[in-house]
Amino acid sequence: LKLTQTELALAEAELKALRAQINPHFMLNSLSVIHHLVRTQPETARNLLLDLSDLFQHTLRAGDFVPLSRELEHVRAYLALEQARLTKRLNVMWAILAEDKLDTPVPTLILQPIVENAIQHGIAPKPAGGRVSILVKQTGDDLHIQVVDNGVGFDVSALRGNNDAHPNRPSIGVQNIDLRLRLLYGEAYHLQIASTPGAGTTVELRIPVTSEIALETSKELVKA
C-alpha cells in the first residue's frame, strides 16, 4: 500500500509537471503560422488562436478527470494547430463509434500526449508526412481508444531497455499515461504499444466505464 501511494504521488507530480509544460517550439511554431495567416486568411488565424487558447486552458486548468467529449475537443484543438503547421503532410482520420459514452469521465490529458507523440516522433520526421487515425469505441464494459500512425516507427525493444536516447521512443508524457492507467484501474489497463520501423505505430488504451472511479467521478462532474 505504501509503495502504491508513493507511485500515485509520483504520477500526480508528473501530471502537474505535464500540465505546466508548454513546449516552446510548439508555441513558437503555432504563433508563426498564425502570424503568417493574419493578413491572408484572418478568419483561419482567428480560429487557430482560439484553438491555441483552448489547448492551454485545458492543459493548465482541468481537474484530474474530464468528460471524454472535453478530452476529444482538446485533441481536436491540438490537431488543428499541427495541421496548420504541417499542412498536407498531416492527414487525420476520426472514428468515434461510442457517441453515447462521450460523458464518460477519463483522466485528464490521457489522449493528447499520445497523439502528440504520433505526430512529433512518427509523422514529422517522415519527409512525405503521413496519417494519424483515432478510434474510440466501446468493447464490453470498457472504452477502447486507439491511435495509429503510419510514420517512421521504432524498435519496440527500446521500451524494455533503458534506451531513453532512442529518437522515436514514446515520450515521458506517454509513459506517464501508462503509469496513471495502471494505478487508477489496475495492471490490466496498461498501454499497449506496437510499432514497426518504417511502417508506423499503434497505441491502445482501455478505460472501464463501470468502475467505481468512473461512476463516482461522473457524479462529481455532474455537480460541477
Short mmCIF file of C-alpha atoms in Angstrom, two decimals:
data_model
loop_
_atom_site.label_atom_id
_atom_site.label_comp_id
_atom_site.label_asym_id
_atom_site.label_seq_id
_atom_site.Cartn_x
_atom_site.Cartn_y
_atom_site.Cartn_z
CA LEU A 1 0.00 0.00 0.00
CA LYS A 2 2.84 2.38 0.88
CA LEU A 3 4.52 1.64 -2.46
CA THR A 4 1.26 2.25 -4.34
CA GLN A 5 0.73 5.58 -2.56
CA THR A 6 4.28 6.60 -3.44
CA GLU A 7 3.78 5.68 -7.08
CA LEU A 8 0.47 7.55 -7.16
CA ALA A 9 2.10 10.64 -5.67
CA LEU A 10 4.83 10.40 -8.30
CA ALA A 11 2.25 10.10 -11.09
CA GLU A 12 0.36 13.13 -9.75
CA ALA A 13 3.59 15.14 -9.59
CA GLU A 14 4.41 14.18 -13.17
CA LEU A 15 0.89 15.16 -14.24
CA LYS A 16 1.33 18.59 -12.66
CA ALA A 17 4.64 18.98 -14.47
CA LEU A 18 2.99 17.89 -17.71
CA ARG A 19 0.25 20.47 -17.27
CA ALA A 20 2.75 23.23 -16.59
CA GLN A 21 4.96 22.28 -19.51
CA ILE A 22 4.37 24.48 -22.56
CA ASN A 23 6.59 23.26 -25.35
CA PRO A 24 8.29 26.47 -26.53
CA HIS A 25 8.92 25.08 -30.02
CA PHE A 26 5.27 24.13 -30.45
CA MET A 27 4.14 27.54 -29.20
CA LEU A 28 6.58 29.45 -31.43
CA ASN A 29 5.67 27.35 -34.47
CA SER A 30 1.95 27.87 -33.83
CA LEU A 31 2.32 31.64 -33.39
CA SER A 32 4.48 31.81 -36.51
CA VAL A 33 1.79 30.04 -38.56
CA ILE A 34 -0.92 32.30 -37.12
CA HIS A 35 1.17 35.41 -37.82
CA HIS A 36 1.60 34.30 -41.42
CA LEU A 37 -2.16 33.83 -41.83
CA VAL A 38 -3.29 37.07 -40.17
CA ARG A 39 -3.25 39.07 -43.41
CA THR A 40 -4.01 36.36 -45.95
CA GLN A 41 -6.56 34.28 -44.02
CA PRO A 42 -7.70 36.30 -40.99
CA GLU A 43 -10.63 34.02 -40.13
CA THR A 44 -8.37 30.97 -40.13
CA ALA A 45 -5.85 32.83 -37.97
CA ARG A 46 -8.62 33.78 -35.52
CA ASN A 47 -9.81 30.17 -35.25
CA LEU A 48 -6.27 28.94 -34.65
CA LEU A 49 -5.82 31.50 -31.87
CA LEU A 50 -8.98 30.14 -30.25
CA ASP A 51 -7.62 26.60 -30.61
CA LEU A 52 -4.34 27.66 -29.01
CA SER A 53 -6.21 29.31 -26.13
CA ASP A 54 -8.40 26.22 -25.66
CA LEU A 55 -5.34 24.00 -25.66
CA PHE A 56 -3.54 25.91 -22.91
CA GLN A 57 -6.65 26.43 -20.78
CA HIS A 58 -7.42 22.72 -20.83
CA THR A 59 -3.83 21.80 -20.04
CA LEU A 60 -3.48 24.20 -17.11
CA ARG A 61 -6.95 24.32 -15.56
CA ALA A 62 -8.55 20.90 -15.94
CA GLY A 63 -9.09 18.68 -12.91
CA ASP A 64 -7.94 15.09 -12.55
CA PHE A 65 -10.82 13.85 -14.73
CA VAL A 66 -12.81 15.37 -17.60
CA PRO A 67 -15.65 14.07 -19.78
CA LEU A 68 -14.42 12.15 -22.82
CA SER A 69 -16.02 14.80 -25.06
CA ARG A 70 -13.83 17.50 -23.48
CA GLU A 71 -10.67 15.44 -23.92
CA LEU A 72 -11.55 14.92 -27.59
CA GLU A 73 -12.14 18.67 -28.05
CA HIS A 74 -8.68 19.26 -26.59
CA VAL A 75 -7.16 16.82 -29.11
CA ARG A 76 -9.04 18.45 -31.99
CA ALA A 77 -7.66 21.87 -30.98
CA TYR A 78 -4.14 20.47 -30.88
CA LEU A 79 -4.57 18.79 -34.27
CA ALA A 80 -5.90 21.99 -35.87
CA LEU A 81 -2.68 23.76 -34.94
CA GLU A 82 -0.48 20.91 -36.13
CA GLN A 83 -2.36 20.63 -39.42
CA ALA A 84 -1.89 24.36 -39.99
CA ARG A 85 1.84 23.88 -39.41
CA LEU A 86 2.36 20.66 -41.37
CA THR A 87 -0.39 21.36 -43.97
CA LYS A 88 -0.65 18.46 -46.44
CA ARG A 89 1.98 16.43 -44.60
CA LEU A 90 -0.53 15.56 -41.87
CA ASN A 91 -3.81 13.77 -42.50
CA VAL A 92 -6.17 12.92 -39.65
CA MET A 93 -8.93 10.32 -39.56
CA TRP A 94 -11.53 10.05 -36.77
CA ALA A 95 -13.82 7.13 -35.94
CA ILE A 96 -15.98 7.89 -32.88
CA LEU A 97 -18.11 4.77 -32.50
CA ALA A 98 -19.15 5.36 -28.89
CA GLU A 99 -21.04 8.65 -29.10
CA ASP A 100 -23.35 7.58 -26.27
CA LYS A 101 -20.31 7.41 -23.96
CA LEU A 102 -18.98 10.93 -24.51
CA ASP A 103 -19.92 11.90 -20.93
CA THR A 104 -17.71 9.15 -19.50
CA PRO A 105 -15.03 10.65 -17.22
CA VAL A 106 -11.48 9.96 -18.36
CA PRO A 107 -8.17 11.02 -16.78
CA THR A 108 -7.07 14.47 -17.92
CA LEU A 109 -4.51 14.51 -20.74
CA ILE A 110 -4.99 10.80 -21.39
CA LEU A 111 -5.08 11.13 -25.19
CA GLN A 112 -3.36 14.32 -26.37
CA PRO A 113 0.19 13.25 -25.41
CA ILE A 114 -0.29 10.03 -27.40
CA VAL A 115 -1.44 11.96 -30.47
CA GLU A 116 1.40 14.45 -29.99
CA ASN A 117 3.88 11.58 -29.80
CA ALA A 118 2.48 10.10 -33.04
CA ILE A 119 2.98 13.41 -34.84
CA GLN A 120 6.29 14.53 -33.38
CA HIS A 121 8.06 11.15 -33.42
CA GLY A 122 6.15 9.37 -36.17
CA ILE A 123 4.87 11.75 -38.84
CA ALA A 124 7.07 14.88 -38.60
CA PRO A 125 10.38 13.03 -39.26
CA LYS A 126 8.90 11.46 -42.41
CA PRO A 127 9.57 13.72 -45.45
CA ALA A 128 6.27 12.81 -47.12
CA GLY A 129 4.30 13.11 -43.90
CA GLY A 130 1.55 10.66 -43.11
CA ARG A 131 -1.72 9.88 -41.36
CA VAL A 132 -2.90 9.68 -37.76
CA SER A 133 -6.09 7.73 -37.09
CA ILE A 134 -8.03 7.98 -33.83
CA LEU A 135 -10.62 5.33 -32.95
CA VAL A 136 -12.95 5.41 -29.95
CA LYS A 137 -15.34 2.52 -29.38
CA GLN A 138 -16.90 0.51 -26.58
CA THR A 139 -15.78 -3.07 -26.05
CA GLY A 140 -17.77 -4.75 -23.30
CA ASP A 141 -17.56 -2.57 -20.20
CA ASP A 142 -14.53 -0.67 -21.46
CA LEU A 143 -13.89 2.32 -23.65
CA HIS A 144 -11.29 1.32 -26.21
CA ILE A 145 -9.14 4.14 -27.63
CA GLN A 146 -6.62 3.57 -30.39
CA VAL A 147 -4.15 5.97 -32.04
CA VAL A 148 -2.49 4.68 -35.21
CA ASP A 149 0.11 6.44 -37.34
CA ASN A 150 1.92 5.35 -40.49
CA GLY A 151 5.08 7.24 -39.56
CA VAL A 152 8.67 6.14 -39.16
CA GLY A 153 8.01 3.70 -36.30
CA PHE A 154 10.63 2.43 -33.86
CA ASP A 155 12.05 -0.76 -32.39
CA VAL A 156 9.75 -1.74 -29.50
CA SER A 157 12.67 -3.48 -27.78
CA ALA A 158 13.71 0.06 -26.75
CA LEU A 159 10.76 0.01 -24.34
CA ARG A 160 12.15 -2.99 -22.48
CA GLY A 161 15.58 -1.50 -22.01
CA ASN A 162 16.79 1.84 -20.75
CA ASN A 163 17.32 3.37 -24.17
CA ASP A 164 15.99 6.85 -23.43
CA ALA A 165 18.10 8.27 -26.25
CA HIS A 166 16.14 6.42 -28.95
CA PRO A 167 14.86 9.26 -31.22
CA ASN A 168 11.38 7.82 -31.74
CA ARG A 169 10.83 6.28 -28.30
CA PRO A 170 7.47 7.27 -26.69
CA SER A 171 7.74 10.49 -24.70
CA ILE A 172 7.66 10.93 -20.93
CA GLY A 173 4.03 12.04 -21.32
CA VAL A 174 3.08 8.69 -22.87
CA GLN A 175 4.97 6.75 -20.20
CA ASN A 176 3.15 8.82 -17.58
CA ILE A 177 -0.19 7.80 -19.10
CA ASP A 178 0.76 4.14 -18.76
CA LEU A 179 1.62 4.60 -15.07
CA ARG A 180 -1.58 6.54 -14.34
CA LEU A 181 -3.76 3.89 -16.02
CA ARG A 182 -2.14 1.10 -14.01
CA LEU A 183 -2.53 2.94 -10.71
CA LEU A 184 -6.12 4.03 -11.35
CA TYR A 185 -7.60 0.88 -12.88
CA GLY A 186 -5.14 -1.96 -12.31
CA GLU A 187 -2.37 -3.68 -14.27
CA ALA A 188 -4.80 -4.99 -16.89
CA TYR A 189 -5.31 -1.44 -18.16
CA HIS A 190 -1.73 -0.68 -19.17
CA LEU A 191 -0.91 0.95 -22.51
CA GLN A 192 -0.38 -1.42 -25.41
CA ILE A 193 2.21 -0.22 -27.93
CA ALA A 194 3.11 -1.93 -31.19
CA SER A 195 5.48 -0.45 -33.75
CA THR A 196 7.37 -1.43 -36.87
CA PRO A 197 10.33 0.64 -38.09
CA GLY A 198 9.38 2.30 -41.36
CA ALA A 199 5.70 1.34 -41.06
CA GLY A 200 4.23 3.15 -38.06
CA THR A 201 2.98 2.79 -34.51
CA THR A 202 -0.24 1.75 -32.81
CA VAL A 203 -1.05 2.76 -29.22
CA GLU A 204 -4.11 1.36 -27.48
CA LEU A 205 -5.67 2.02 -24.10
CA ARG A 206 -8.81 0.94 -22.29
CA ILE A 207 -10.84 2.75 -19.63
CA PRO A 208 -13.55 0.93 -17.63
CA VAL A 209 -16.86 2.78 -17.87
CA THR A 210 -18.44 0.92 -14.93
CA SER A 211 -15.59 1.15 -12.41
CA GLU A 212 -16.13 2.85 -9.04
CA ILE A 213 -13.79 5.64 -10.15
CA ALA A 214 -15.81 6.25 -13.32
CA LEU A 215 -19.18 6.21 -11.51
CA GLU A 216 -18.08 8.45 -8.63
CA THR A 217 -16.31 10.87 -10.96
CA SER A 218 -19.41 11.06 -13.16
CA LYS A 219 -21.40 12.27 -10.15
CA GLU A 220 -18.76 14.91 -9.35
CA LEU A 221 -18.67 16.16 -12.96
CA VAL A 222 -22.46 16.45 -13.00
CA LYS A 223 -22.37 18.52 -9.78
CA ALA A 224 -19.69 20.80 -11.30
#
